[in-house]
Amino acid sequence: AEICITSMDNYPLYIRSIPTQGELKFHYTVHTSLDVVEEKISGVGKALADQRELYLGLLYPTEDYKVYGYVTNSKVKFVIVVDSSNTSLRDNEIRSMFRKLHNSFTDVMCNPFYNPGDPIQSKAFDSIVSTMMVQAC
Amino acid sequence: MADDALFEFLHMEIVAHVYKEQATWEDIDKERVTCVSTLELMGFRVGQGLIERFTKDCPTFKDDLDIMKFLCKDLWSTIFKKQIDNLRTNHQGTYVLQDNTFALLTQFSSGKQYLEEAPKYLAFSCGLIRGALSNLGLESVVTAEVSLMPSCKFQVVIQKL
């Protein structure tokens, strides 16, 4: 499983994988899924004014894993990749994971020692993400 | 009620502090420009953080006008406890936000007195607007003008790439 946060211009602010072998494959998946995210964002020209616009849902399933996306209003994208074998993860749980991620990200943003656009190095953020990933796997 | 005063006092002190720091410089014109830029940059960073927090639960914005309306209504009322009184646009990227009783200027005067000092106290708010817009994806140039206290106008010009 992997969690990745990318900025407005699509460069990564934070990447975290468990387990750490085969990391490259996850990086590649996230990179390709960004295209799908862009497509979904630009498709929102119709007047859908509901909360669900932030949560993009299942981006695309492959034989090994599922990819979920979420976009904030500041165009920061969160991508979560999980194993397909892990069928116990329901949509609601993924949604709550994204909410927690967004909350922690907001806290990082409001930290005066953090410059927007820098890689995220906050330990508090790291620990929240670790607990979340351990719960998910 | 008391928490409004906290920010107003802090803001006054920030402005005073920034100017005191630069007071040793010889060149008066350069000093003014640097102080205003410092204050504006402070506002910029604060604006970015604030927007992240406030738009957490909002649906995505449809277009620029939507963003400006959010700025005028929600952001302004959360920060200054009131909405922008008047929003005008030429629909080509220029917006004028008019606030008839700007919270940071009400304590100065209700006429023309102290008019020259007003721009210093508006720099931070200009930066705030610019930071908020930048984090929502809109690069802009924000200027403020005061002709009669405590009303002021912020002019926002969106830079289209």
mmCIF file of C-alpha atoms in Angstrom, chain B residues 72 76 82-88 95-102 145 147-148 150-155:
data_model
loop_
_atom_site.group_PDB
_atom_site.id
_atom_site.type_symbol
_atom_site.label_atom_id
_atom_site.label_comp_id
_atom_site.label_asym_id
_atom_site.label_seq_id
_atom_site.Cartn_x
_atom_site.Cartn_y
_atom_site.Cartn_z
ATOM 1 C CA CYS B 72 -16.026 38.176 -0.133
ATOM 2 C CA TRP B 76 -14.073 37.986 4.970
ATOM 3 C CA LYS B 82 -18.454 40.961 8.226
ATOM 4 C CA GLN B 83 -18.852 40.492 4.489
ATOM 5 C CA ILE B 84 -17.511 42.672 1.715
ATOM 6 C CA ASP B 85 -20.060 45.379 1.027
ATOM 7 C CA ASN B 86 -19.617 45.653 -2.693
ATOM 8 C CA LEU B 87 -18.023 43.474 -5.372
ATOM 9 C CA ARG B 88 -17.640 44.823 -8.883
ATOM 10 C CA TYR B 95 -12.449 42.750 -9.405
ATOM 11 C CA VAL B 96 -12.972 45.595 -6.971
ATOM 12 C CA LEU B 97 -13.883 44.664 -3.409
ATOM 13 C CA GLN B 98 -15.248 47.509 -1.378
ATOM 14 C CA ASP B 99 -15.484 47.380 2.378
ATOM 15 C CA ASN B 100 -17.227 50.365 3.947
ATOM 16 C CA THR B 101 -16.074 49.736 7.469
ATOM 17 C CA PHE B 102 -12.794 47.896 7.197
ATOM 18 C CA GLU B 145 -6.822 52.391 -1.960
ATOM 19 C CA SER B 147 -10.184 57.805 -0.015
ATOM 20 C CA LEU B 148 -12.390 58.082 3.018
ATOM 21 C CA PRO B 150 -12.806 53.610 7.259
ATOM 22 C CA SER B 151 -13.953 52.515 3.830
ATOM 23 C CA CYS B 152 -11.420 51.026 1.442
ATOM 24 C CA LYS B 153 -11.257 49.305 -1.901
ATOM 25 C CA PHE B 154 -9.145 46.325 -2.855
ATOM 26 C CA GLN B 155 -8.489 45.933 -6.534
#
